[in-house]
XYZ file of N, CA and C in Angstrom:
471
model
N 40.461 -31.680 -34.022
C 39.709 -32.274 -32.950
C 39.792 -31.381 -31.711
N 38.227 -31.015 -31.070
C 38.671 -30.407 -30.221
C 39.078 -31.187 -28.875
N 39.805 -29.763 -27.608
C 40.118 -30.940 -26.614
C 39.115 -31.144 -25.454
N 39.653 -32.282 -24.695
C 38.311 -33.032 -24.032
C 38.457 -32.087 -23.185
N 36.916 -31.707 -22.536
C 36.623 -31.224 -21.337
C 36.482 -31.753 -19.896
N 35.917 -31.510 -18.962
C 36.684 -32.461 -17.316
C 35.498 -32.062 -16.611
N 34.404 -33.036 -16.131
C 34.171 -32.859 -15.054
C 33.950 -33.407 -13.994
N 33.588 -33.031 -12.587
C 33.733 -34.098 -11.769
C 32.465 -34.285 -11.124
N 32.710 -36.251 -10.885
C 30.948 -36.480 -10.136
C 31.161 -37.120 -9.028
N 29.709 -37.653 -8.356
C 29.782 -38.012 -7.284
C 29.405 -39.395 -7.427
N 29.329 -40.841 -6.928
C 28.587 -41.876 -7.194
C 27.193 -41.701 -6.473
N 26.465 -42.028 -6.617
C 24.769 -42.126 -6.436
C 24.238 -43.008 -5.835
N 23.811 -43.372 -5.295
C 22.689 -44.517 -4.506
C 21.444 -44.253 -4.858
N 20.936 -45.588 -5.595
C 19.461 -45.656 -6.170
C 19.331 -44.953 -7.440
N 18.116 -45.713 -8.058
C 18.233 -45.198 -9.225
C 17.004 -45.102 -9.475
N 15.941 -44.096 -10.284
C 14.537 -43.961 -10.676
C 14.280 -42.561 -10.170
N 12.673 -42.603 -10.801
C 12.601 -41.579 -10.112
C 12.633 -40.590 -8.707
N 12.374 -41.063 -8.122
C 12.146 -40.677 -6.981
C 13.583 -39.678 -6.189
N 14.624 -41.259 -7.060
C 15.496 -40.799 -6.622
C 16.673 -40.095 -7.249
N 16.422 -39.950 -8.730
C 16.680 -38.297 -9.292
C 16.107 -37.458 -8.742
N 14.586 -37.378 -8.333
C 14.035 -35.935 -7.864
C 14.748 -35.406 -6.703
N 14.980 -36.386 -6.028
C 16.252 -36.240 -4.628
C 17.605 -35.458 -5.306
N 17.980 -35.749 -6.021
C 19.461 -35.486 -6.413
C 18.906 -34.036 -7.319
N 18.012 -33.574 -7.554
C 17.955 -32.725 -8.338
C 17.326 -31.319 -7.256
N 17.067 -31.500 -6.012
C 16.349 -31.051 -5.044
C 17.584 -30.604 -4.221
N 18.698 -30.746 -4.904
C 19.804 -31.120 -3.962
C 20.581 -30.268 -4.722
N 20.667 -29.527 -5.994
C 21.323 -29.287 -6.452
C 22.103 -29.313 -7.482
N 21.713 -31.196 -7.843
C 22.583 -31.914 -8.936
C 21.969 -31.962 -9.776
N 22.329 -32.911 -10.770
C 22.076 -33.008 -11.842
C 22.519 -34.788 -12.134
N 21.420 -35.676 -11.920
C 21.098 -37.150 -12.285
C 22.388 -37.604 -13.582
N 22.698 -38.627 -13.513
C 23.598 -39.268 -14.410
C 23.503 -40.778 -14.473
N 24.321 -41.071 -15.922
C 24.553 -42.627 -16.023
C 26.146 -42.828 -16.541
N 27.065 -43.806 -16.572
C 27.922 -44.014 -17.224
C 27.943 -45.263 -17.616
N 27.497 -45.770 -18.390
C 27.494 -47.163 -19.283
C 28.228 -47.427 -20.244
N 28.018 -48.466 -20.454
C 29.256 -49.234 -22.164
C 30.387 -49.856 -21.592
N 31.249 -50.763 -22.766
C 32.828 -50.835 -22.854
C 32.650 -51.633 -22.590
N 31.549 -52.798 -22.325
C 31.093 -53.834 -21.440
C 31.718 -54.020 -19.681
N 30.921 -52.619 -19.295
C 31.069 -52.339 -17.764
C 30.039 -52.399 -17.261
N 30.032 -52.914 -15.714
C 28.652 -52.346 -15.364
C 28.261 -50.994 -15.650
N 26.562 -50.558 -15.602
C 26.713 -48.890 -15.363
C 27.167 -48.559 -14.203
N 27.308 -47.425 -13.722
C 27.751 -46.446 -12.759
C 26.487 -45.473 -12.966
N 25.910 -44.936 -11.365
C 24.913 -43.859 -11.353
C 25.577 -42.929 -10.897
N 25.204 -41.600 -11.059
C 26.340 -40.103 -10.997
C 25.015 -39.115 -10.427
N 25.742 -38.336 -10.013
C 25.612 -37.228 -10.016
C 26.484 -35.665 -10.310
N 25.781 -34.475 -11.279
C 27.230 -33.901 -11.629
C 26.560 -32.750 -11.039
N 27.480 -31.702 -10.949
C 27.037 -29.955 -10.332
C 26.331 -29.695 -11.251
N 25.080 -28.881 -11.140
C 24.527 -28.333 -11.903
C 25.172 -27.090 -12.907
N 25.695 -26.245 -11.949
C 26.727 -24.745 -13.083
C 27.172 -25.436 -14.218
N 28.219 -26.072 -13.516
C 29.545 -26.922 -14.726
C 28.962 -27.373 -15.787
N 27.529 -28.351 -15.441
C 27.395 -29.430 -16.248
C 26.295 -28.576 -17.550
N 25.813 -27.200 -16.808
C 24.698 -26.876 -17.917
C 25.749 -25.703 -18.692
N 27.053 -25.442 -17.939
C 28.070 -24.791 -19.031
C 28.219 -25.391 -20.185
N 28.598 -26.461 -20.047
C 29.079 -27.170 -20.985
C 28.062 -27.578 -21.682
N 26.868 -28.108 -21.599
C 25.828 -28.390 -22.727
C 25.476 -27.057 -23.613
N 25.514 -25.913 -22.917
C 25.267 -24.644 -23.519
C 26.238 -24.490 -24.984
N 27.818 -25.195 -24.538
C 28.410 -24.664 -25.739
C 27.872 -25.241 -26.764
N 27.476 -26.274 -26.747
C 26.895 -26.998 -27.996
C 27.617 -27.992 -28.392
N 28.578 -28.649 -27.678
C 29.829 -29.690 -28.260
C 29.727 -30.548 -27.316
N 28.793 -30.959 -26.578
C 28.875 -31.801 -25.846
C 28.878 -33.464 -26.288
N 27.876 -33.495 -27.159
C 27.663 -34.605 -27.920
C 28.932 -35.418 -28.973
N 29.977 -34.326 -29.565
C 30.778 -34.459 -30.357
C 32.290 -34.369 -29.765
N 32.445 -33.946 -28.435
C 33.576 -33.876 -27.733
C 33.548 -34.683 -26.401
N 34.772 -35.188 -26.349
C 35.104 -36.314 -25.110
C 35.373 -35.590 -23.831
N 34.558 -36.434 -22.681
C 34.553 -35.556 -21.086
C 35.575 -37.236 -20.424
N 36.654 -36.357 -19.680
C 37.389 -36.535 -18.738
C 36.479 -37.155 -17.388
N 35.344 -37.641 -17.145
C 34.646 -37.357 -15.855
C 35.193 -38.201 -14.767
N 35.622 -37.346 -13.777
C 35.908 -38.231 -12.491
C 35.232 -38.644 -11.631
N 35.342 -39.966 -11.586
C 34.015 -40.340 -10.399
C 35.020 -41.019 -8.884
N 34.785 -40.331 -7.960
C 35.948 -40.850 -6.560
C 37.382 -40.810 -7.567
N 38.334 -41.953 -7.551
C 39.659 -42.145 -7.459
C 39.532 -42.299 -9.328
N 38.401 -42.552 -9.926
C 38.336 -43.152 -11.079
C 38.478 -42.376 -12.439
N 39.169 -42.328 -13.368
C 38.488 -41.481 -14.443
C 38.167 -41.934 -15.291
N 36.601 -41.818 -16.114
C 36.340 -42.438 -17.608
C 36.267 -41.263 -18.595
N 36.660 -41.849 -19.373
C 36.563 -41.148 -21.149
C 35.277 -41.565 -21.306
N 34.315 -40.367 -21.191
C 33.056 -40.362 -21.956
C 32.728 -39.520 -22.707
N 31.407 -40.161 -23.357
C 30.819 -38.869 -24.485
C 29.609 -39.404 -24.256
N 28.865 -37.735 -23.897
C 27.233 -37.567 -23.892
C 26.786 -38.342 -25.251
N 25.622 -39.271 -25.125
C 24.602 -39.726 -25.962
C 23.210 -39.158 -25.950
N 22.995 -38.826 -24.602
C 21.469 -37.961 -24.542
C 21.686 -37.354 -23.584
N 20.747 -36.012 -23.306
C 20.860 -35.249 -22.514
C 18.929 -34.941 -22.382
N 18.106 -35.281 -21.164
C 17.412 -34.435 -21.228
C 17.267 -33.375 -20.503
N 16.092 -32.516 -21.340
C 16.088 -31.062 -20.525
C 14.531 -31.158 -20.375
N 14.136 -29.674 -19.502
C 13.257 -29.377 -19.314
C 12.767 -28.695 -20.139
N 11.144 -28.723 -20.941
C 11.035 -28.308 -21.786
C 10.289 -27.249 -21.842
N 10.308 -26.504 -20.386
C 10.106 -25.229 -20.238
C 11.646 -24.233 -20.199
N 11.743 -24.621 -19.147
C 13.039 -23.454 -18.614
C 14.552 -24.569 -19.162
N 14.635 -25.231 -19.751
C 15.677 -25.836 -20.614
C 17.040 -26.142 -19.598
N 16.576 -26.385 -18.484
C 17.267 -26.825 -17.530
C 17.801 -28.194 -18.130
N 19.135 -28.291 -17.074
C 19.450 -30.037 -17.670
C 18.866 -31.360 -16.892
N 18.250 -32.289 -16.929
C 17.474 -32.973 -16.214
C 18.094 -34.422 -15.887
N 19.042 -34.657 -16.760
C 19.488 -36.333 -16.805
C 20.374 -36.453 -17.963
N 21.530 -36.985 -17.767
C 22.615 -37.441 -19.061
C 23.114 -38.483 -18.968
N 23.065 -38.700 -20.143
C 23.648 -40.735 -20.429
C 25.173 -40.162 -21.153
N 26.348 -40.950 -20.349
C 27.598 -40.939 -20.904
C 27.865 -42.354 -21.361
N 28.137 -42.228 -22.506
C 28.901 -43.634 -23.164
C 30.174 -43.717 -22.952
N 30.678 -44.702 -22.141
C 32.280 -44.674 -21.555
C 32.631 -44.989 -22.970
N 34.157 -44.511 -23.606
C 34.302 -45.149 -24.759
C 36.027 -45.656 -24.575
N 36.415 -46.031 -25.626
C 38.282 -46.396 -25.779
C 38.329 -46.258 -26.769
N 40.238 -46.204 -27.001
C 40.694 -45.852 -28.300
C 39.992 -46.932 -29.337
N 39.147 -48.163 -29.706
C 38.616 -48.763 -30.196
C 37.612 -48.700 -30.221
N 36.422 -47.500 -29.595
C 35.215 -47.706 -30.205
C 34.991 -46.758 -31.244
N 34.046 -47.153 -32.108
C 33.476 -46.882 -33.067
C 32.083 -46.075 -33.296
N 31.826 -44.806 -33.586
C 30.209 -44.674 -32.955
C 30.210 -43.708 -33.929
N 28.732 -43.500 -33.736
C 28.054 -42.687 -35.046
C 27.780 -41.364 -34.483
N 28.207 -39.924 -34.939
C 28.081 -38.767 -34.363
C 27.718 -37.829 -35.796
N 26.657 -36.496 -35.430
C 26.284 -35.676 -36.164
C 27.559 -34.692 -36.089
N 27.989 -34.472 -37.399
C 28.888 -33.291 -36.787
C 28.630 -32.123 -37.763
N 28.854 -30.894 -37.400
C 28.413 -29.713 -38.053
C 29.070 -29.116 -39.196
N 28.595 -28.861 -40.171
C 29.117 -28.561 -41.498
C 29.104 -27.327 -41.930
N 30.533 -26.445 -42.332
C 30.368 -25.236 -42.211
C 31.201 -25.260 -44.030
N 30.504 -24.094 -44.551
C 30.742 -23.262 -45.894
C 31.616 -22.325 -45.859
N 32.647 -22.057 -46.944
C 33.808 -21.429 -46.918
C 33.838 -20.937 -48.604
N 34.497 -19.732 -48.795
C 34.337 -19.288 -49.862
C 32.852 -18.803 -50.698
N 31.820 -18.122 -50.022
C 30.832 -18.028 -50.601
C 30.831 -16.979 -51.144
N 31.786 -16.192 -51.271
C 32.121 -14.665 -52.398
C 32.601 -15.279 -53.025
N 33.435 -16.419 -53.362
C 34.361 -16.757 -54.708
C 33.315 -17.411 -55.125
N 32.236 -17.897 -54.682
C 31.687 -19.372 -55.827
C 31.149 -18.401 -56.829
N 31.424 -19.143 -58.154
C 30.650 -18.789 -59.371
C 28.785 -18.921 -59.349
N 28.914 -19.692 -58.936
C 27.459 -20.190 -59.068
C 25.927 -19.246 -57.599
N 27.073 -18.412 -56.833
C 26.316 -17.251 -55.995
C 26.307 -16.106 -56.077
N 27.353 -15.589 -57.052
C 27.686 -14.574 -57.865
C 26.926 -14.272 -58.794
N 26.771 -15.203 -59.116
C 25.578 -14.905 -60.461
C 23.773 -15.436 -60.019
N 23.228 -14.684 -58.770
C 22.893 -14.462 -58.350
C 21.824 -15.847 -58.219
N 22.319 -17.222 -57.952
C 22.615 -17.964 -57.528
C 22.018 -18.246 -56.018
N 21.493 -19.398 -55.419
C 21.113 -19.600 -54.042
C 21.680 -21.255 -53.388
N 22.201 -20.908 -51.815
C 22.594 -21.761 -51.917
C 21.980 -22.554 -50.577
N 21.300 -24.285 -51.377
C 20.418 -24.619 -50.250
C 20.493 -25.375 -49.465
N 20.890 -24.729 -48.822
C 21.672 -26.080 -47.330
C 20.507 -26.991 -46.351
N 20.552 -28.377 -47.083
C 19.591 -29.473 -46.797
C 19.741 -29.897 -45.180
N 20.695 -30.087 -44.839
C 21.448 -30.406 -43.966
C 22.397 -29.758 -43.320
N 22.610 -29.157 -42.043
C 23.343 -28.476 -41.204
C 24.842 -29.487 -40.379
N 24.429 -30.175 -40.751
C 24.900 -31.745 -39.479
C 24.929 -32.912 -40.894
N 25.965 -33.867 -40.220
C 26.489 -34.805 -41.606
C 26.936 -35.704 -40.228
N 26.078 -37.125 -40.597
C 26.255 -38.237 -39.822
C 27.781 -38.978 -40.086
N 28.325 -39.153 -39.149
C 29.508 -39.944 -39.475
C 29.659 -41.425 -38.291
N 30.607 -42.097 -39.115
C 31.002 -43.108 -38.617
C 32.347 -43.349 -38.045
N 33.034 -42.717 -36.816
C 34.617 -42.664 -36.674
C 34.475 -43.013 -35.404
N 36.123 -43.404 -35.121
C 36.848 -43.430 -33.706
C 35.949 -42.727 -32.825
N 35.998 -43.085 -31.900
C 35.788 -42.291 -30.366
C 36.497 -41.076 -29.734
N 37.776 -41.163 -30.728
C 39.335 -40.272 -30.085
C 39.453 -39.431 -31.493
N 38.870 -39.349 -32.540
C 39.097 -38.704 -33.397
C 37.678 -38.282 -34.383
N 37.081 -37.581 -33.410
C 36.142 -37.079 -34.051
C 36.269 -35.785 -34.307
N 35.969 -35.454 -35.500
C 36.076 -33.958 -36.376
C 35.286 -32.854 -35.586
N 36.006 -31.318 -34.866
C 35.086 -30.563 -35.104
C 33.912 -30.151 -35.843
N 34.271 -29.992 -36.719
C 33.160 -29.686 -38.163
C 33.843 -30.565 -39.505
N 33.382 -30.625 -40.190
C 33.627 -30.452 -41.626
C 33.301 -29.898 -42.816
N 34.385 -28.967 -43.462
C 34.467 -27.767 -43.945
C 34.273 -27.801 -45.595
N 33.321 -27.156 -46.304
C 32.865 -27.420 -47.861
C 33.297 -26.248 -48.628
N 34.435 -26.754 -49.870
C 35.137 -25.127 -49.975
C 34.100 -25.022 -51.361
N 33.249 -24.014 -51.390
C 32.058 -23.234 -52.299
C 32.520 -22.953 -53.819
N 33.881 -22.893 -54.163
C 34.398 -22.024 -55.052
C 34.102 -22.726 -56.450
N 33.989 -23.849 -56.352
C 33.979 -24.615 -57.874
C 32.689 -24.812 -58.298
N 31.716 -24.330 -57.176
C 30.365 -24.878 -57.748
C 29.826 -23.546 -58.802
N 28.869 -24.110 -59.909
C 28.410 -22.900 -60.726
C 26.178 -23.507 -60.268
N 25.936 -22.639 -61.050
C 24.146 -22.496 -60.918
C 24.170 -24.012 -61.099
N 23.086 -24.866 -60.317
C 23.017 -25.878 -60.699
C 23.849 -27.252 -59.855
N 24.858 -27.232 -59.498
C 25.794 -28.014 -59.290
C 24.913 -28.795 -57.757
C-alpha cells in the first residue's frame, strides 16, 4: 500500500459557478469534501501541489491527508475534472473516508515473468483485456497494483 500524500486547503464561501470561476481566477483550484455522514465542506487547494499529484496517476487509489484550518480529513479523490484542452485541473470531489469504509476502486494490473511463460515463447500473444481490475476493499488498505505471475500459462490458457 502506498503512503498517503498531504495537502493543504483553504475553506470557501459559496458554491457554483460563478464562484469557482472566482477561486480559479485566483489561482486555486475549486473543491468538495463529502461522506462519513458529514456535512460537505467547500475547499479550495493550490493549483502546483494539487496538479502534481493528479499527474502521478495515484490519486484516485491513494489516501490524501488534506488539511482544512485546524482540521484534518482522510480523503480519497472520486472525480477530478479537467480541462479538455490544456488538461488543467478544474474541480475535485474528495470522499472523506474511515478505517470502516468500504469502496470500489480500479486498481492497475501489472505482468511479471513474460520470458519464462511457456505459452510466449512459443511465439504465443498475450492479450491484455483489461489494464485496471475493479475491486471491493477497505479505504486504508488498498493495493498498489496487483501483480499476475505469466509463467504457468501455455498457448491458449
Amino acid at each position: 500500500m502506498a503512503k498517503n500524500y498531504a495537502l493543504e486547503a483553504d475553506v470557501r464561501d459559496g458554491a457554483g459557478k460563478g464562484a469557482a470561476r472566482a477561486i480559479r481566477r485566483d489561482g486555486k483550484v475549486p473543491a468538495v469534501i463529502y461522506g462519513d455522514g458529514k456535512e460537505p465542506i467547500t475547499i479550495s487547494l493550490p493549483v502546483k501541489e494539487t496538479t502534481m499529484e493528479y499527474n502521478t496517476g495515484q490519486m484516485f487509489t491513494t489516501l490524501c491527508d488534506l488539511k482544512v484550518g485546524n482540521d484534518t480529513h482522510m480523503v480519497l479523490a472520486r472525480d477530478v475534472q479537467v480541462h479538455p484542452v490544456t488538461d488543467d485541473v478544474l474541480h475535485i470531489d474528495f470522499l472523506r473516508v474511515n478505517k470502516k469504509t468500504r469502496i470500489t476502486v480500479a486498481v492497475p494490473v501489472q505482468f511479471i515473468n513474460e520470458d519464462k511463460c511457456v505459452g510466449l515463447t512459443e511465439k504465443g500473444i498475450l492479450n491484455v483485456v483489461r489494464f485496471e481490475a475493479d475491486l471491493v476493499c477497505s479505504a486504508v488498505n488498498i493495493p498498489d497494483f496487483i501483480e499476475v505471475d505469466l509463467t504457468p500459462f501455455e498457448i491458449g490458457s
